[in-house]
mmCIF file of C-alpha atoms and ligand atoms in Angstrom:
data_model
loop_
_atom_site.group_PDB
_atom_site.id
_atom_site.type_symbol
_atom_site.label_atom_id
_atom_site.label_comp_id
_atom_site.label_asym_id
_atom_site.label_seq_id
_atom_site.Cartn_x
_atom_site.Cartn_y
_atom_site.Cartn_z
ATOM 1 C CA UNK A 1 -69.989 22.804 12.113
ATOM 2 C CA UNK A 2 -71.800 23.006 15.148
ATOM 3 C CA UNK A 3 -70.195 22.744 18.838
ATOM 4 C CA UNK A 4 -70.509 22.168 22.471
ATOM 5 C CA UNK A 5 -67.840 24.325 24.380
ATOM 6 C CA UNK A 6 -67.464 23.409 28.300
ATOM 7 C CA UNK A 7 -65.805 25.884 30.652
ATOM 8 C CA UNK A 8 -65.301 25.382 34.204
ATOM 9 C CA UNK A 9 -61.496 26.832 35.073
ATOM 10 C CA UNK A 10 -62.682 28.795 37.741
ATOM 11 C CA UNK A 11 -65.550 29.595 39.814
ATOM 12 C CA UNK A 12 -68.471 29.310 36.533
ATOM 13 C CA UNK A 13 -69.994 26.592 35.304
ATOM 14 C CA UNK A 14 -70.434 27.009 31.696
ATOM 15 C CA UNK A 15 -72.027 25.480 28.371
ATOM 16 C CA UNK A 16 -72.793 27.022 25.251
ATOM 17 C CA UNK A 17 -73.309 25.370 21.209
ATOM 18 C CA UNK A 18 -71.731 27.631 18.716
ATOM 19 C CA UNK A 19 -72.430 27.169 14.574
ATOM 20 C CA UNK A 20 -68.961 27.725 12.459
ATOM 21 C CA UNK A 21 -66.897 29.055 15.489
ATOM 22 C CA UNK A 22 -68.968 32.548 15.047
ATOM 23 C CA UNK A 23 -73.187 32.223 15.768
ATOM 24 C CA UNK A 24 -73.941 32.311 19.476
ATOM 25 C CA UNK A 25 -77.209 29.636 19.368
ATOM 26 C CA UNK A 26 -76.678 29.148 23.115
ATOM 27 C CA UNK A 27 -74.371 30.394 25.846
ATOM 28 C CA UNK A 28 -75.966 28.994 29.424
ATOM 29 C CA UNK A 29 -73.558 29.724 32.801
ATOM 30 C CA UNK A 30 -73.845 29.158 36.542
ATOM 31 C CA UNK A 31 -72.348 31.299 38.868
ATOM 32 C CA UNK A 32 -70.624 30.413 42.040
ATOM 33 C CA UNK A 33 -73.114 31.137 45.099
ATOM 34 C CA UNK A 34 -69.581 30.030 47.146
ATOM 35 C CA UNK A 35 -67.530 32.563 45.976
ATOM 36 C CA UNK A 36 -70.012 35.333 46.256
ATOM 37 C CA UNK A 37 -70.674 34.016 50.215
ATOM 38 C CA UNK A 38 -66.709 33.524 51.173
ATOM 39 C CA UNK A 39 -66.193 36.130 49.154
ATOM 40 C CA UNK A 40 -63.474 34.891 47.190
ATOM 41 C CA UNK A 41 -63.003 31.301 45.537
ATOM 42 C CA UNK A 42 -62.938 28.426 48.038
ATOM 43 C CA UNK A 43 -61.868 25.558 45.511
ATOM 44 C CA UNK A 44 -62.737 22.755 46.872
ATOM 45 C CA UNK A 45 -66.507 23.866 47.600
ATOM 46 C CA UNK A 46 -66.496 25.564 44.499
ATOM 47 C CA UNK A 47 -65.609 22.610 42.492
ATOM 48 C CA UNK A 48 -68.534 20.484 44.628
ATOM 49 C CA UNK A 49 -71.207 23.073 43.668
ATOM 50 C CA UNK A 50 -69.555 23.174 40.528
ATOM 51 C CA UNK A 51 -70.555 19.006 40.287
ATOM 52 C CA UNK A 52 -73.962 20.108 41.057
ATOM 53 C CA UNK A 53 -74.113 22.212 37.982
ATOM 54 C CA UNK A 54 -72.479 20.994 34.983
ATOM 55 C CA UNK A 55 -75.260 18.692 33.533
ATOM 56 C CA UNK A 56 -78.525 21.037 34.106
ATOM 57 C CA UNK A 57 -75.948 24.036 32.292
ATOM 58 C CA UNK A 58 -74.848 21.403 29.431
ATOM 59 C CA UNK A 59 -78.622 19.963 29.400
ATOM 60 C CA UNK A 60 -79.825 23.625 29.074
ATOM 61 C CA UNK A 61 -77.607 24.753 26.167
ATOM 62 C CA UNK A 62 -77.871 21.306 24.333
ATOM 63 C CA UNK A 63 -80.599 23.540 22.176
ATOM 64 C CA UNK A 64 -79.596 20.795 19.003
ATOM 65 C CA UNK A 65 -77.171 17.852 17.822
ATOM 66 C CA UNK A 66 -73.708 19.024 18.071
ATOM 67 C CA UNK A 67 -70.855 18.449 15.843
ATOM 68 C CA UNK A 68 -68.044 18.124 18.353
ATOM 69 C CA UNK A 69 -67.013 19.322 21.910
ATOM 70 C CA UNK A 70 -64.572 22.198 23.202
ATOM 71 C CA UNK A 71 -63.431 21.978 26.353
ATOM 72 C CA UNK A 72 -60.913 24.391 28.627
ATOM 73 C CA UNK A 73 -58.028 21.712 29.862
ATOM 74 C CA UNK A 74 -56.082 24.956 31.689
ATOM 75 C CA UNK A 75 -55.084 27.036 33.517
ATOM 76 C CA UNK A 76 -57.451 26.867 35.719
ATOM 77 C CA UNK A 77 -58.619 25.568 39.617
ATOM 78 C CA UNK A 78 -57.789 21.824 39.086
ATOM 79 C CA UNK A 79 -60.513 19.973 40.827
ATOM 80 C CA UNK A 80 -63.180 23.172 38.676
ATOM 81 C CA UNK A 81 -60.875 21.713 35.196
ATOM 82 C CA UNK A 82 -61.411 18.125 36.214
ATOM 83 C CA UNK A 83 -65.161 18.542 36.340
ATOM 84 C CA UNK A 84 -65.445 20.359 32.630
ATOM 85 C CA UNK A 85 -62.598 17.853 31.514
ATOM 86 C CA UNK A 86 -64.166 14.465 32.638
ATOM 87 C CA UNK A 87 -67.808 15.661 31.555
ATOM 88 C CA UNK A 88 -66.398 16.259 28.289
ATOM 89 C CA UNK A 89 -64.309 12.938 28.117
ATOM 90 C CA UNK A 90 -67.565 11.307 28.950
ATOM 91 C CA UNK A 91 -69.693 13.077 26.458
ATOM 92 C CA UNK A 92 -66.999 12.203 23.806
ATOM 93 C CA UNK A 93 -67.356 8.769 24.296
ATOM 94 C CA UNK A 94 -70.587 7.982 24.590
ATOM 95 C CA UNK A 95 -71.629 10.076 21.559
ATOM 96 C CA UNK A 96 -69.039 9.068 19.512
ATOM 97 C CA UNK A 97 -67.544 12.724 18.717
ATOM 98 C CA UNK A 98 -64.074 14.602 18.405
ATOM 99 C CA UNK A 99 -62.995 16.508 21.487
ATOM 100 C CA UNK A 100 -61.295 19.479 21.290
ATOM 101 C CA UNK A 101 -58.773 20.835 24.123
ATOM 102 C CA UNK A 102 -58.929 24.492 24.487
ATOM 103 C CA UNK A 103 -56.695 26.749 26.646
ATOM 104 C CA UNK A 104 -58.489 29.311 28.349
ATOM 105 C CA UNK A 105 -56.265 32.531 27.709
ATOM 106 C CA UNK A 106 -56.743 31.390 24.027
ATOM 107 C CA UNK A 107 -59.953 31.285 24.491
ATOM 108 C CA UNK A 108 -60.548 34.662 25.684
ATOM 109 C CA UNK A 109 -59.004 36.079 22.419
ATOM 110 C CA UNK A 110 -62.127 34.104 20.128
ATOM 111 C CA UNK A 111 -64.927 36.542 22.444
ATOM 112 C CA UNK A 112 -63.899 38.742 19.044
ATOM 113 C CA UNK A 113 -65.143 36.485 16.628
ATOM 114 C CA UNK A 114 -68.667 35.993 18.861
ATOM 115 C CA UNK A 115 -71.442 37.429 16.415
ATOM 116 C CA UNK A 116 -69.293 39.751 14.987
ATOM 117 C CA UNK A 117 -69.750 39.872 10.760
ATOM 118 C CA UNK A 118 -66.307 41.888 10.471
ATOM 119 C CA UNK A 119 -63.868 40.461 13.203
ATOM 120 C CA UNK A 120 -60.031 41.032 13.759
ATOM 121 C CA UNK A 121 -57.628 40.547 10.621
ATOM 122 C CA UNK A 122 -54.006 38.850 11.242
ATOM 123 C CA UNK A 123 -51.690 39.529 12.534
ATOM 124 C CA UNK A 124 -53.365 40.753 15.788
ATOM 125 C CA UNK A 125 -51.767 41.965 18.656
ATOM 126 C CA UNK A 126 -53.761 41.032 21.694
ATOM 127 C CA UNK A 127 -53.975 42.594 25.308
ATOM 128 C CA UNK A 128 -55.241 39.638 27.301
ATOM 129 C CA UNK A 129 -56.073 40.796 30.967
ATOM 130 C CA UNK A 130 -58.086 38.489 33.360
ATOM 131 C CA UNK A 131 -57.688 37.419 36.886
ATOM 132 C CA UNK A 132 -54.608 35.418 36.223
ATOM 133 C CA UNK A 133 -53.126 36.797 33.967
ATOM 134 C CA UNK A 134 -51.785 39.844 31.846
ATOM 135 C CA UNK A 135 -50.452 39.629 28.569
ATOM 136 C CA UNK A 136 -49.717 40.987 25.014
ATOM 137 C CA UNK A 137 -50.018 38.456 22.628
ATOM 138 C CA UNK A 138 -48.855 38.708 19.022
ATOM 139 C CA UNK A 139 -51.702 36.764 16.912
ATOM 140 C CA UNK A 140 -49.878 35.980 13.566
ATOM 141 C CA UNK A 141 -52.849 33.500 12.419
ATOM 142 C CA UNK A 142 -55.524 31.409 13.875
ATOM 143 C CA UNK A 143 -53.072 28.471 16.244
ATOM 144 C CA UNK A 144 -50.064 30.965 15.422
ATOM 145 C CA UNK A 145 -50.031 32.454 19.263
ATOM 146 C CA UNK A 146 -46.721 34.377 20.614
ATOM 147 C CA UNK A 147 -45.794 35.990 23.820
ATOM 148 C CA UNK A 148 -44.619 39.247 23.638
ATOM 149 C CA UNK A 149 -45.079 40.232 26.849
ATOM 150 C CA UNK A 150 -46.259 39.041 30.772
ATOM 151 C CA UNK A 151 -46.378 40.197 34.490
ATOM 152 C CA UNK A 152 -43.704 39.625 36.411
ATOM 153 C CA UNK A 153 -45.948 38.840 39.402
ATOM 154 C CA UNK A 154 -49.903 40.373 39.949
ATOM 155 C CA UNK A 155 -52.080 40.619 36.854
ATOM 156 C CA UNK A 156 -54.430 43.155 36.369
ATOM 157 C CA UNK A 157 -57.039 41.632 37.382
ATOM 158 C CA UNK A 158 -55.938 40.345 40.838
ATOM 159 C CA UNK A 159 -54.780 43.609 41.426
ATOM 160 C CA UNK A 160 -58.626 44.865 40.810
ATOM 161 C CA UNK A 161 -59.426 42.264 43.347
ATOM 162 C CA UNK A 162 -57.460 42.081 46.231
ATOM 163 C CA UNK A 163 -57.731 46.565 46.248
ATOM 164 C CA UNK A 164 -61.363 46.134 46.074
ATOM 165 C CA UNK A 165 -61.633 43.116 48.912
ATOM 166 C CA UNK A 166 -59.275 45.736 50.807
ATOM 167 C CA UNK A 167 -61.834 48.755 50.348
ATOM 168 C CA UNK A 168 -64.517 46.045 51.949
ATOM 169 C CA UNK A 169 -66.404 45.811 48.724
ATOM 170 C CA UNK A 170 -68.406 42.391 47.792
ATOM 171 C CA UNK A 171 -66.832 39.373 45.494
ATOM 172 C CA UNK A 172 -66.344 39.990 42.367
ATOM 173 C CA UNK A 173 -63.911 42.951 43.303
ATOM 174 C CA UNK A 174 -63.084 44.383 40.003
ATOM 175 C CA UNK A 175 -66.475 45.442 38.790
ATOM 176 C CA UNK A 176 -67.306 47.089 42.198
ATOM 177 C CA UNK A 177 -64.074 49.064 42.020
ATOM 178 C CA UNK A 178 -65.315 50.176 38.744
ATOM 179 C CA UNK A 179 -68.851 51.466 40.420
ATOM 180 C CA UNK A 180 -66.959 53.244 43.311
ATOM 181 C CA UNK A 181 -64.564 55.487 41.298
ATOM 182 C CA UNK A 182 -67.638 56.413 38.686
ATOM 183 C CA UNK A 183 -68.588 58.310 41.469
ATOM 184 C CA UNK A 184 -65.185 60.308 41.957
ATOM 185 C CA UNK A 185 -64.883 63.784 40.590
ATOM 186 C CA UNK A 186 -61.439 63.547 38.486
ATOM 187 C CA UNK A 187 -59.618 65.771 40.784
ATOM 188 C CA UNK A 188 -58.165 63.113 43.040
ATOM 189 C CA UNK A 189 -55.682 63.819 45.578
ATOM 190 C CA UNK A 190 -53.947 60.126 45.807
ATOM 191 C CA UNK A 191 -50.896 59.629 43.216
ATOM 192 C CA UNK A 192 -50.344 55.587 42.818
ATOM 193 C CA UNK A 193 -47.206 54.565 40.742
ATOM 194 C CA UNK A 194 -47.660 53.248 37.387
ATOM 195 C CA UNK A 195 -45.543 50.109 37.392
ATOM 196 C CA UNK A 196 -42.588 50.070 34.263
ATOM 197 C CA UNK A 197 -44.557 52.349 32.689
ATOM 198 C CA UNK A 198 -40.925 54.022 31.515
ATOM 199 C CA UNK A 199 -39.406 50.837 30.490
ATOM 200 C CA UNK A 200 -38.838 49.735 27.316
ATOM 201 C CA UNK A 201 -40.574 46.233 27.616
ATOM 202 C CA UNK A 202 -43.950 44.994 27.343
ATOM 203 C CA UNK A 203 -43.845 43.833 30.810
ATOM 204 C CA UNK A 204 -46.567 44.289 33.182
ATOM 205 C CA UNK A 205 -46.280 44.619 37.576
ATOM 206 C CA UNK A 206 -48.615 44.962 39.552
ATOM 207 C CA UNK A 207 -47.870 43.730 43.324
ATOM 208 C CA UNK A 208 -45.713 47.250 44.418
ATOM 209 C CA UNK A 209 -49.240 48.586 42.944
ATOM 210 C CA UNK A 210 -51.497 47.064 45.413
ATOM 211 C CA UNK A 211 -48.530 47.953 48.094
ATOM 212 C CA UNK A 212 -48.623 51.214 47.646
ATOM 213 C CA UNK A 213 -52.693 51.339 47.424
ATOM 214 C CA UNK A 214 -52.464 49.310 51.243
ATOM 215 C CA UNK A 215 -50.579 51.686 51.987
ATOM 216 C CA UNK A 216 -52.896 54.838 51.128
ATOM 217 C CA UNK A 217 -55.550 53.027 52.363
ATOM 218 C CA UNK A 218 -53.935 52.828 55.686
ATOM 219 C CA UNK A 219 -53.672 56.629 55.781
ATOM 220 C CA UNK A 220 -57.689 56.326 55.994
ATOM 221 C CA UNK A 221 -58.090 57.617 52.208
ATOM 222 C CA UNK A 222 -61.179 58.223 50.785
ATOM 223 C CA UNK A 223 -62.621 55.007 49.280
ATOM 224 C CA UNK A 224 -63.729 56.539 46.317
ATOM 225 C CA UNK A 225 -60.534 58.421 45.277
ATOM 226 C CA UNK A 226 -58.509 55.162 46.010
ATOM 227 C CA UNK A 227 -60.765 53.226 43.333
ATOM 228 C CA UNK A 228 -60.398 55.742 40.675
ATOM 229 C CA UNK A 229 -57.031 56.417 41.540
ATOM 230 C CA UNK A 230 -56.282 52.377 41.400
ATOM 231 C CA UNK A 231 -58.294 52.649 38.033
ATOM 232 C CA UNK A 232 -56.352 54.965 36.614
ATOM 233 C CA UNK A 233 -53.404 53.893 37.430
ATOM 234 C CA UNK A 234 -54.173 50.129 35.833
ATOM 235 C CA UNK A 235 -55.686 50.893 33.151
ATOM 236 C CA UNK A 236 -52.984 53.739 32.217
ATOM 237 C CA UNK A 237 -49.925 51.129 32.484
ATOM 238 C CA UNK A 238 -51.826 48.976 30.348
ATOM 239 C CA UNK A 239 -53.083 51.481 27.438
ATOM 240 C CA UNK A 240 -49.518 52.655 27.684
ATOM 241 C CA UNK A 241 -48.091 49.281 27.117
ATOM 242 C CA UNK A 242 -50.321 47.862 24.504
ATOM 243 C CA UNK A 243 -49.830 51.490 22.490
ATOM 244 C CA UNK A 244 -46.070 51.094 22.443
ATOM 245 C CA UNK A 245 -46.072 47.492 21.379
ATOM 246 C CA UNK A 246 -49.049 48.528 18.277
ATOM 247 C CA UNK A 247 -46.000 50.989 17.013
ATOM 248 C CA UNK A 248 -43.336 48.545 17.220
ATOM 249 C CA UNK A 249 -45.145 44.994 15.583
ATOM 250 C CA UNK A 250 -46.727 46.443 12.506
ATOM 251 C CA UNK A 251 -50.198 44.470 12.783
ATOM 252 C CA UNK A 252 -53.304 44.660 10.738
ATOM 253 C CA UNK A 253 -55.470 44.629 14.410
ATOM 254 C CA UNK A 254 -55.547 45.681 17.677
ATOM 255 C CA UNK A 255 -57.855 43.523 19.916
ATOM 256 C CA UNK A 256 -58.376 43.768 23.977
ATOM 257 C CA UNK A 257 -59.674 40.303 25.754
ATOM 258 C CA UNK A 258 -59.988 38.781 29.317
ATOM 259 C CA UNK A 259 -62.425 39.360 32.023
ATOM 260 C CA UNK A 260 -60.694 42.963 32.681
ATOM 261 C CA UNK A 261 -61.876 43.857 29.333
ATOM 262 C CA UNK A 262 -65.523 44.745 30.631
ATOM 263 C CA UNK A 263 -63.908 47.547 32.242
ATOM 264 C CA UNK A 264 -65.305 50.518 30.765
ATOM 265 C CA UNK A 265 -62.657 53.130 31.408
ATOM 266 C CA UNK A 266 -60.195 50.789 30.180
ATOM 267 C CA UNK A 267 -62.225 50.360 27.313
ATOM 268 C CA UNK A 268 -62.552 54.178 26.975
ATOM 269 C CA UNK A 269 -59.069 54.729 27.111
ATOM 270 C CA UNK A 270 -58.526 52.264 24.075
ATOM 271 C CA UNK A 271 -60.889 53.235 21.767
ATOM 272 C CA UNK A 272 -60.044 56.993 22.528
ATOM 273 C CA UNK A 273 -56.149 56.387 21.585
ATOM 274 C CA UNK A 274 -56.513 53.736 18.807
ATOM 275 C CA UNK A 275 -58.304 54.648 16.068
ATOM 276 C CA UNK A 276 -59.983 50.887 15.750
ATOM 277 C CA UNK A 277 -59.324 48.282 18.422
ATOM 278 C CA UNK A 278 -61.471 45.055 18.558
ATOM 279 C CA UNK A 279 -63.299 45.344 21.771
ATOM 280 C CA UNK A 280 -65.496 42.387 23.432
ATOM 281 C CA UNK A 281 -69.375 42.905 24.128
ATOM 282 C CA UNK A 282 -69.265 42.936 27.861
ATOM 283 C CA UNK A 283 -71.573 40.044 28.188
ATOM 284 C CA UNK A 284 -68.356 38.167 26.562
ATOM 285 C CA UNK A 285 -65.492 39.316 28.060
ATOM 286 C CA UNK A 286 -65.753 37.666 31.510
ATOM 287 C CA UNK A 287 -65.788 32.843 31.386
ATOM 288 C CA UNK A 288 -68.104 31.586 29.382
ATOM 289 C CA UNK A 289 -68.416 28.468 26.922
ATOM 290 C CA UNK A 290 -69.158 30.600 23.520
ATOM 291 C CA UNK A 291 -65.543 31.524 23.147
ATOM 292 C CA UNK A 292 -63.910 28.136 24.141
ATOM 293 C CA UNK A 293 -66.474 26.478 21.265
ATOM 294 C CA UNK A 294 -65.250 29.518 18.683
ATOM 295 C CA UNK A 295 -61.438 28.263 19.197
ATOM 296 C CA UNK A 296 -61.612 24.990 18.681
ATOM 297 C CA UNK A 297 -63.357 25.910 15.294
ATOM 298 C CA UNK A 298 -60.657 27.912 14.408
ATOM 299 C CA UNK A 299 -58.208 25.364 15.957
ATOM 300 C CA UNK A 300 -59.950 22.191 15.329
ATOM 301 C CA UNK A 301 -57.134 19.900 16.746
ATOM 302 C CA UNK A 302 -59.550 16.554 18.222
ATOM 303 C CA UNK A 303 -57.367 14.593 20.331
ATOM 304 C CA UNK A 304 -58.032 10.801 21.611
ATOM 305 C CA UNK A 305 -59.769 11.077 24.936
ATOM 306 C CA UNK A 306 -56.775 9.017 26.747
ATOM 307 C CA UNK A 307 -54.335 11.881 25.270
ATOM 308 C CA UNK A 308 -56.536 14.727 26.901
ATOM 309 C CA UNK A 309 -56.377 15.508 30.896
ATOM 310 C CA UNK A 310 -56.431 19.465 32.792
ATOM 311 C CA UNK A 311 -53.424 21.005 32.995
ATOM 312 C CA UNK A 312 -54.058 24.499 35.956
ATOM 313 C CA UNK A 313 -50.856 25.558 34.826
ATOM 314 C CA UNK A 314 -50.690 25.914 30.856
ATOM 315 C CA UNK A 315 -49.485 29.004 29.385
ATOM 316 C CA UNK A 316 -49.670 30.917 26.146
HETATM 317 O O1 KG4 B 401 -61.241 36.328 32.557
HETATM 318 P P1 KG4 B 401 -61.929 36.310 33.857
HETATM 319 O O2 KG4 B 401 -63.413 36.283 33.867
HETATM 320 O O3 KG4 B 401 -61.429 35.126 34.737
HETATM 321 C C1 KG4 B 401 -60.126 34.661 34.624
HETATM 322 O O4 KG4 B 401 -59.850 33.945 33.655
HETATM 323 O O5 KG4 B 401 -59.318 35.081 35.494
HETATM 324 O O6 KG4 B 401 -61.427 37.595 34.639
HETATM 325 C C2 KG4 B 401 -61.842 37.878 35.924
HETATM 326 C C3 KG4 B 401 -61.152 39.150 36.360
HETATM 327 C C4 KG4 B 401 -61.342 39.396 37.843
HETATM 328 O O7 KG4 B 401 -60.113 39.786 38.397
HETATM 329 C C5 KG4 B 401 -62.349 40.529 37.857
HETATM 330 O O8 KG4 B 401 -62.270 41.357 38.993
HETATM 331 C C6 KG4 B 401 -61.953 41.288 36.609
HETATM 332 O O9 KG4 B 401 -61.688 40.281 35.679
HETATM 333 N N1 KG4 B 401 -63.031 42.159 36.136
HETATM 334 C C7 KG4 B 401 -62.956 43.500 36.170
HETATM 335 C C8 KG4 B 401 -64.195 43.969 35.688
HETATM 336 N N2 KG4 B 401 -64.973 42.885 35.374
HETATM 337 C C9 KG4 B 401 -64.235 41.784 35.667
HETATM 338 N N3 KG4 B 401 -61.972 44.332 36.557
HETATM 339 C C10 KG4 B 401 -62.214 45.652 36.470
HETATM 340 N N4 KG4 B 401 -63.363 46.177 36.035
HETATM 341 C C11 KG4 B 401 -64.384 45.378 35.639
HETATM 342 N N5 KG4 B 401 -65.521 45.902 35.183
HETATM 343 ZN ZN1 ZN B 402 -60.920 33.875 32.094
#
């Protein structure tokens, strides 16, 4: 089966056709110029350009006939959901073809399956970090999602960001924190907390985090040892997290998704204390269509287009 996935919950424009939820044929995306210029998302501007894009992307990845469409309903910008939601809709009807609502976090998980001839076995336990949002996620089967655990405020990701906007780097924050604290030598002087690293949850918090980085910052740190002292300290809470919940759910895999999961320390850390963990390509981990078309093959629920409309604040 062969299928169109739209994504457009936040600041990318993206279309891509996928064969049997697994074979990348086409994965197009547009980038916000707004965000990069404002330097953050502006939503309503981004959602105009966003108009702008969405049929050259679609027209570009539309490579052959499709089966069906996939489309992210939430969470998400609202007036950025509406546009991939309504395009959709509109596709649906006039070609006569089963639409498939995908939520986005979900979504993030399938960047596993992408091209990948031996991908995770069930149950899975999933760390999902992105902008939004950072969660473990026990996997029990394909549609067969549970929480296990969630921040209490910041996710990873936003911490990433609004450090990095703080240390003056350029939009998109997290990757350029990850440039600046390559270049530190490990023997930083800063000491960040590591939020509920002690506690016996799988909770994440992150806003005392980016409090106590202001707060370094404001001492006139060095930039660099901030950003791999900020690095360190996310990535450890995390690792530390995800390792404690692997030893209490006995699962078959261990699998890291969201846009976070390009981070290459983060990745490092993984891989170097689990002896396999499913790991993204980093051309997959950040929004793009491939991974909303791969989980509506594996959860091929159509609904009637008058039953389907976003939803910015769905959940796991
Ligand atoms: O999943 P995603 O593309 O969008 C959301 O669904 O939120 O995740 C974007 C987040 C941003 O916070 C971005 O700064 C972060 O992922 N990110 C990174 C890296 N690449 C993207 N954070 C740290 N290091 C990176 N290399
Ligand atoms: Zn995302």
């Amino acid at each position: 089966m062969t299928i169109l996935g739209i994504e457009t919950s936040c600041d990318e424009t993206a279309a891509a056709v996928i064969e049997d939820g697994v074979k990348i044929v086409s994965n197009v995306k547009a980038t916000s110029f707004i965000s990069k210029k404002f330097g953050g998302v502006v939503p309503d501007k981004t959602a105009r350009e966003q108009l702008k894009f969405i049929l050259p992307v679609i027209q570009e990845a539309l490579v052959k006939p499709v089966d069906a469409i996939a489309v992210t309903v939430g969470p998400g910008l609202i007036g950025s959901l509406l546009i991939g939601v309504e395009t959709a809709k509109t596709l649906a009807l006039a070609w006569n073809k089963p639409l498939i609502p995908i939520n986005h976090l979900l979504g993030h998980i399938y960047a596993n399956w992408l091209d990948n001839p031996t991908p995770p076995e069930f149950p899975a336990l999933i760390l999902l970090v992105s902008g939004g949002h950072s969660e473990i996620v026990l996997m029990k089967g394909h549609g067969q999602f549970k929480l296990v655990g969630s921040t209490r405020d910041d996710a990873a990701g936003e911490c990433f960001d609004k450090c990095g906007r703080l240390l003056g780097l350029p939009y998109p924050y997290g990757p350029y924190v990850e440039t600046l604290a390559a270049k530190a030598d490990s023997k930083t002087k800063i000491s960040l907390p590591r939020p509920l690293i002690h506690e016996r949850n799988f909770d994440f918090s992150f806003s005392g985090l980016k409090t106590a980085f202001l707060r370094e910052f404001q001492k006139g740190q060095d930039k660099v040892a901030l950003a791999f002292e900020l690095q360190e300290a996310v990535t450890e809470v995390l690792v530390t997290k995800f390792l404690r919940a692997a030893e209490k759910f006995s699962v078959r895999s261990l699998v890291l998704a969201g846009g976070v999961a390009a981070n290459l320390r983060l990745r490092d850390r993984l891989s170097k204390n689990l002896r396999h963990v499913f790991i993204p390509p980093l051309s997959l981990c950040t929004d793009n269509a491939a991974y909303i078309a791969s989980c509506a093959f594996f959860n091929y629920y159509p609904r009637s287009i008058t039953k389907i409309s976003a939803d910015p604040s769905l959940d796991v």
